Amino acid sequence: MENNFVGAAIAFALGVVICFGNFKLSEYFLINHREKFRSVSFIRQLVQVIYIVALFFLAPYTPWDRTYVLIGAALGITLPMFLFTYRLLKTNNSNSSEAEKEDKKDG
């Protein structure tokens, strides 16, 4: 039983890494290429789905139960997203307020 928790912890950690990578990708496009940000959301979602599907099919080849691995992966992708979404909103709001200040100076 405790061995299954190891598998869930590894899947959780990989999910956090994927979530962090998606956050950094989104942050980059939000700051530098705002017009392409919408297409990045599709790529982020695709990466997350591929991760879950890959674990679903690869879990039988591991010593851990598939259920524990999938729960760990789902939590690893979902829980950090709360923090990263908050940080993206702060980045977006700071960029929007800077753009408004520049518009007021020009006008």
mmCIF file with all atom_site columns, N, CA, C and O in Angstrom, residues 1-15 51 55 59 62-73:
data_model
loop_
_atom_site.group_PDB
_atom_site.id
_atom_site.type_symbol
_atom_site.label_atom_id
_atom_site.label_alt_id
_atom_site.label_comp_id
_atom_site.label_asym_id
_atom_site.label_entity_id
_atom_site.label_seq_id
_atom_site.pdbx_PDB_ins_code
_atom_site.Cartn_x
_atom_site.Cartn_y
_atom_site.Cartn_z
_atom_site.occupancy
_atom_site.B_iso_or_equiv
_atom_site.pdbx_formal_charge
_atom_site.auth_seq_id
_atom_site.auth_comp_id
_atom_site.auth_asym_id
_atom_site.auth_atom_id
_atom_site.pdbx_PDB_model_num
ATOM 1   N N  . MET A 1 1  ? 0.813  -1.193 0.000   1.00 0.00 ? 1  MET A N  1
ATOM 2   C CA . MET A 1 1  ? 0.000  0.000  0.000   1.00 0.00 ? 1  MET A CA 1
ATOM 3   C C  . MET A 1 1  ? 0.863  1.266  0.000   1.00 0.00 ? 1  MET A C  1
ATOM 4   O O  . MET A 1 1  ? 0.621  2.171  -0.754  1.00 0.00 ? 1  MET A O  1
ATOM 5   N N  . GLU A 1 2  ? 1.889  1.347  0.861   1.00 0.00 ? 2  GLU A N  1
ATOM 6   C CA . GLU A 1 2  ? 2.704  2.545  0.920   1.00 0.00 ? 2  GLU A CA 1
ATOM 7   C C  . GLU A 1 2  ? 3.484  2.743  -0.368  1.00 0.00 ? 2  GLU A C  1
ATOM 8   O O  . GLU A 1 2  ? 3.836  3.860  -0.718  1.00 0.00 ? 2  GLU A O  1
ATOM 9   N N  . ASN A 1 3  ? 3.742  1.667  -1.093  1.00 0.00 ? 3  ASN A N  1
ATOM 10  C CA . ASN A 1 3  ? 4.427  1.766  -2.365  1.00 0.00 ? 3  ASN A CA 1
ATOM 11  C C  . ASN A 1 3  ? 3.595  2.561  -3.372  1.00 0.00 ? 3  ASN A C  1
ATOM 12  O O  . ASN A 1 3  ? 4.144  3.278  -4.195  1.00 0.00 ? 3  ASN A O  1
ATOM 13  N N  . ASN A 1 4  ? 2.264  2.450  -3.286  1.00 0.00 ? 4  ASN A N  1
ATOM 14  C CA . ASN A 1 4  ? 1.393  3.210  -4.178  1.00 0.00 ? 4  ASN A CA 1
ATOM 15  C C  . ASN A 1 4  ? 1.506  4.708  -3.931  1.00 0.00 ? 4  ASN A C  1
ATOM 16  O O  . ASN A 1 4  ? 1.376  5.502  -4.860  1.00 0.00 ? 4  ASN A O  1
ATOM 17  N N  . PHE A 1 5  ? 1.748  5.089  -2.688  1.00 0.00 ? 5  PHE A N  1
ATOM 18  C CA . PHE A 1 5  ? 1.893  6.504  -2.382  1.00 0.00 ? 5  PHE A CA 1
ATOM 19  C C  . PHE A 1 5  ? 3.173  7.076  -2.991  1.00 0.00 ? 5  PHE A C  1
ATOM 20  O O  . PHE A 1 5  ? 3.231  8.256  -3.316  1.00 0.00 ? 5  PHE A O  1
ATOM 21  N N  . VAL A 1 6  ? 4.183  6.256  -3.144  1.00 0.00 ? 6  VAL A N  1
ATOM 22  C CA . VAL A 1 6  ? 5.410  6.696  -3.804  1.00 0.00 ? 6  VAL A CA 1
ATOM 23  C C  . VAL A 1 6  ? 5.101  7.020  -5.270  1.00 0.00 ? 6  VAL A C  1
ATOM 24  O O  . VAL A 1 6  ? 5.536  8.057  -5.797  1.00 0.00 ? 6  VAL A O  1
ATOM 25  N N  . GLY A 1 7  ? 4.358  6.169  -5.924  1.00 0.00 ? 7  GLY A N  1
ATOM 26  C CA . GLY A 1 7  ? 3.968  6.415  -7.308  1.00 0.00 ? 7  GLY A CA 1
ATOM 27  C C  . GLY A 1 7  ? 3.124  7.665  -7.449  1.00 0.00 ? 7  GLY A C  1
ATOM 28  O O  . GLY A 1 7  ? 3.297  8.453  -8.382  1.00 0.00 ? 7  GLY A O  1
ATOM 29  N N  . ALA A 1 8  ? 2.205  7.870  -6.504  1.00 0.00 ? 8  ALA A N  1
ATOM 30  C CA . ALA A 1 8  ? 1.374  9.067  -6.531  1.00 0.00 ? 8  ALA A CA 1
ATOM 31  C C  . ALA A 1 8  ? 2.225  10.316 -6.311  1.00 0.00 ? 8  ALA A C  1
ATOM 32  O O  . ALA A 1 8  ? 2.010  11.346 -6.961  1.00 0.00 ? 8  ALA A O  1
ATOM 33  N N  . ALA A 1 9  ? 3.205  10.218 -5.416  1.00 0.00 ? 9  ALA A N  1
ATOM 34  C CA . ALA A 1 9  ? 4.081  11.369 -5.148  1.00 0.00 ? 9  ALA A CA 1
ATOM 35  C C  . ALA A 1 9  ? 4.938  11.710 -6.366  1.00 0.00 ? 9  ALA A C  1
ATOM 36  O O  . ALA A 1 9  ? 5.129  12.891 -6.686  1.00 0.00 ? 9  ALA A O  1
ATOM 37  N N  . ILE A 1 10 ? 5.426  10.698 -7.051  1.00 0.00 ? 10 ILE A N  1
ATOM 38  C CA . ILE A 1 10 ? 6.225  10.947 -8.262  1.00 0.00 ? 10 ILE A CA 1
ATOM 39  C C  . ILE A 1 10 ? 5.360  11.572 -9.349  1.00 0.00 ? 10 ILE A C  1
ATOM 40  O O  . ILE A 1 10 ? 5.764  12.539 -10.009 1.00 0.00 ? 10 ILE A O  1
ATOM 41  N N  . ALA A 1 11 ? 4.158  11.045 -9.544  1.00 0.00 ? 11 ALA A N  1
ATOM 42  C CA . ALA A 1 11 ? 3.246  11.611 -10.541 1.00 0.00 ? 11 ALA A CA 1
ATOM 43  C C  . ALA A 1 11 ? 2.860  13.038 -10.167 1.00 0.00 ? 11 ALA A C  1
ATOM 44  O O  . ALA A 1 11 ? 2.739  13.910 -11.033 1.00 0.00 ? 11 ALA A O  1
ATOM 45  N N  . PHE A 1 12 ? 2.668  13.295 -8.858  1.00 0.00 ? 12 PHE A N  1
ATOM 46  C CA . PHE A 1 12 ? 2.363  14.643 -8.386  1.00 0.00 ? 12 PHE A CA 1
ATOM 47  C C  . PHE A 1 12 ? 3.506  15.592 -8.714  1.00 0.00 ? 12 PHE A C  1
ATOM 48  O O  . PHE A 1 12 ? 3.290  16.696 -9.217  1.00 0.00 ? 12 PHE A O  1
ATOM 49  N N  . ALA A 1 13 ? 4.734  15.166 -8.424  1.00 0.00 ? 13 ALA A N  1
ATOM 50  C CA . ALA A 1 13 ? 5.904  16.013 -8.679  1.00 0.00 ? 13 ALA A CA 1
ATOM 51  C C  . ALA A 1 13 ? 6.053  16.320 -10.165 1.00 0.00 ? 13 ALA A C  1
ATOM 52  O O  . ALA A 1 13 ? 6.333  17.466 -10.549 1.00 0.00 ? 13 ALA A O  1
ATOM 53  N N  . LEU A 1 14 ? 5.858  15.325 -11.005 1.00 0.00 ? 14 LEU A N  1
ATOM 54  C CA . LEU A 1 14 ? 5.920  15.566 -12.452 1.00 0.00 ? 14 LEU A CA 1
ATOM 55  C C  . LEU A 1 14 ? 4.812  16.507 -12.902 1.00 0.00 ? 14 LEU A C  1
ATOM 56  O O  . LEU A 1 14 ? 5.019  17.353 -13.775 1.00 0.00 ? 14 LEU A O  1
ATOM 57  N N  . GLY A 1 15 ? 3.638  16.378 -12.306 1.00 0.00 ? 15 GLY A N  1
ATOM 58  C CA . GLY A 1 15 ? 2.531  17.282 -12.616 1.00 0.00 ? 15 GLY A CA 1
ATOM 59  C C  . GLY A 1 15 ? 2.849  18.714 -12.235 1.00 0.00 ? 15 GLY A C  1
ATOM 60  O O  . GLY A 1 15 ? 2.525  19.654 -12.962 1.00 0.00 ? 15 GLY A O  1
ATOM 61  N N  . TYR A 1 51 ? -0.094 14.266 -20.804 1.00 0.00 ? 51 TYR A N  1
ATOM 62  C CA . TYR A 1 51 ? 0.520  13.737 -19.582 1.00 0.00 ? 51 TYR A CA 1
ATOM 63  C C  . TYR A 1 51 ? -0.416 12.742 -18.894 1.00 0.00 ? 51 TYR A C  1
ATOM 64  O O  . TYR A 1 51 ? 0.008  11.633 -18.538 1.00 0.00 ? 51 TYR A O  1
ATOM 65  N N  . LEU A 1 55 ? 0.178  8.649  -18.669 1.00 0.00 ? 55 LEU A N  1
ATOM 66  C CA . LEU A 1 55 ? 0.219  7.918  -17.399 1.00 0.00 ? 55 LEU A CA 1
ATOM 67  C C  . LEU A 1 55 ? -0.828 6.821  -17.351 1.00 0.00 ? 55 LEU A C  1
ATOM 68  O O  . LEU A 1 55 ? -0.591 5.755  -16.776 1.00 0.00 ? 55 LEU A O  1
ATOM 69  N N  . ALA A 1 59 ? 0.949  3.339  -16.709 1.00 0.00 ? 59 ALA A N  1
ATOM 70  C CA . ALA A 1 59 ? 0.843  2.919  -15.305 1.00 0.00 ? 59 ALA A CA 1
ATOM 71  C C  . ALA A 1 59 ? 0.885  1.398  -15.119 1.00 0.00 ? 59 ALA A C  1
ATOM 72  O O  . ALA A 1 59 ? 1.489  0.933  -14.144 1.00 0.00 ? 59 ALA A O  1
ATOM 73  N N  . THR A 1 62 ? 4.317  0.048  -14.419 1.00 0.00 ? 62 THR A N  1
ATOM 74  C CA . THR A 1 62 ? 5.002  0.494  -13.210 1.00 0.00 ? 62 THR A CA 1
ATOM 75  C C  . THR A 1 62 ? 4.575  -0.400 -12.046 1.00 0.00 ? 62 THR A C  1
ATOM 76  O O  . THR A 1 62 ? 3.565  -1.099 -12.134 1.00 0.00 ? 62 THR A O  1
ATOM 77  N N  . PRO A 1 63 ? 5.284  -0.356 -10.940 1.00 0.00 ? 63 PRO A N  1
ATOM 78  C CA . PRO A 1 63 ? 4.887  -1.189 -9.787  1.00 0.00 ? 63 PRO A CA 1
ATOM 79  C C  . PRO A 1 63 ? 3.717  -0.596 -8.994  1.00 0.00 ? 63 PRO A C  1
ATOM 80  O O  . PRO A 1 63 ? 3.304  -1.174 -7.998  1.00 0.00 ? 63 PRO A O  1
ATOM 81  N N  . TRP A 1 64 ? 3.170  0.535  -9.441  1.00 0.00 ? 64 TRP A N  1
ATOM 82  C CA . TRP A 1 64 ? 2.121  1.220  -8.685  1.00 0.00 ? 64 TRP A CA 1
ATOM 83  C C  . TRP A 1 64 ? 0.756  1.037  -9.330  1.00 0.00 ? 64 TRP A C  1
ATOM 84  O O  . TRP A 1 64 ? 0.639  0.818  -10.537 1.00 0.00 ? 64 TRP A O  1
ATOM 85  N N  . ASP A 1 65 ? -0.251 1.158  -8.527  1.00 0.00 ? 65 ASP A N  1
ATOM 86  C CA . ASP A 1 65 ? -1.625 1.056  -8.997  1.00 0.00 ? 65 ASP A CA 1
ATOM 87  C C  . ASP A 1 65 ? -1.968 2.281  -9.851  1.00 0.00 ? 65 ASP A C  1
ATOM 88  O O  . ASP A 1 65 ? -1.599 3.409  -9.523  1.00 0.00 ? 65 ASP A O  1
ATOM 89  N N  . ARG A 1 66 ? -2.664 2.055  -10.937 1.00 0.00 ? 66 ARG A N  1
ATOM 90  C CA . ARG A 1 66 ? -3.018 3.117  -11.876 1.00 0.00 ? 66 ARG A CA 1
ATOM 91  C C  . ARG A 1 66 ? -3.808 4.235  -11.202 1.00 0.00 ? 66 ARG A C  1
ATOM 92  O O  . ARG A 1 66 ? -3.602 5.415  -11.485 1.00 0.00 ? 66 ARG A O  1
ATOM 93  N N  . THR A 1 67 ? -4.697 3.881  -10.295 1.00 0.00 ? 67 THR A N  1
ATOM 94  C CA . THR A 1 67 ? -5.545 4.877  -9.642  1.00 0.00 ? 67 THR A CA 1
ATOM 95  C C  . THR A 1 67 ? -4.711 5.883  -8.860  1.00 0.00 ? 67 THR A C  1
ATOM 96  O O  . THR A 1 67 ? -4.931 7.094  -8.954  1.00 0.00 ? 67 THR A O  1
ATOM 97  N N  . TYR A 1 68 ? -3.747 5.398  -8.091  1.00 0.00 ? 68 TYR A N  1
ATOM 98  C CA . TYR A 1 68 ? -2.902 6.288  -7.302  1.00 0.00 ? 68 TYR A CA 1
ATOM 99  C C  . TYR A 1 68 ? -2.064 7.201  -8.196  1.00 0.00 ? 68 TYR A C  1
ATOM 100 O O  . TYR A 1 68 ? -1.895 8.384  -7.904  1.00 0.00 ? 68 TYR A O  1
ATOM 101 N N  . VAL A 1 69 ? -1.553 6.639  -9.267  1.00 0.00 ? 69 VAL A N  1
ATOM 102 C CA . VAL A 1 69 ? -0.738 7.427  -10.188 1.00 0.00 ? 69 VAL A CA 1
ATOM 103 C C  . VAL A 1 69 ? -1.576 8.526  -10.835 1.00 0.00 ? 69 VAL A C  1
ATOM 104 O O  . VAL A 1 69 ? -1.151 9.684  -10.925 1.00 0.00 ? 69 VAL A O  1
ATOM 105 N N  . LEU A 1 70 ? -2.778 8.198  -11.267 1.00 0.00 ? 70 LEU A N  1
ATOM 106 C CA . LEU A 1 70 ? -3.631 9.199  -11.912 1.00 0.00 ? 70 LEU A CA 1
ATOM 107 C C  . LEU A 1 70 ? -4.091 10.275 -10.930 1.00 0.00 ? 70 LEU A C  1
ATOM 108 O O  . LEU A 1 70 ? -4.173 11.453 -11.290 1.00 0.00 ? 70 LEU A O  1
ATOM 109 N N  . ILE A 1 71 ? -4.395 9.876  -9.712  1.00 0.00 ? 71 ILE A N  1
ATOM 110 C CA . ILE A 1 71 ? -4.789 10.875 -8.702  1.00 0.00 ? 71 ILE A CA 1
ATOM 111 C C  . ILE A 1 71 ? -3.616 11.812 -8.413  1.00 0.00 ? 71 ILE A C  1
ATOM 112 O O  . ILE A 1 71 ? -3.784 13.035 -8.340  1.00 0.00 ? 71 ILE A O  1
ATOM 113 N N  . GLY A 1 72 ? -2.427 11.269 -8.261  1.00 0.00 ? 72 GLY A N  1
ATOM 114 C CA . GLY A 1 72 ? -1.247 12.106 -8.030  1.00 0.00 ? 72 GLY A CA 1
ATOM 115 C C  . GLY A 1 72 ? -0.993 13.065 -9.185  1.00 0.00 ? 72 GLY A C  1
ATOM 116 O O  . GLY A 1 72 ? -0.687 14.240 -8.971  1.00 0.00 ? 72 GLY A O  1
ATOM 117 N N  . ALA A 1 73 ? -1.148 12.578 -10.406 1.00 0.00 ? 73 ALA A N  1
ATOM 118 C CA . ALA A 1 73 ? -0.929 13.427 -11.575 1.00 0.00 ? 73 ALA A CA 1
ATOM 119 C C  . ALA A 1 73 ? -1.979 14.531 -11.665 1.00 0.00 ? 73 ALA A C  1
ATOM 120 O O  . ALA A 1 73 ? -1.648 15.691 -11.930 1.00 0.00 ? 73 ALA A O  1
#
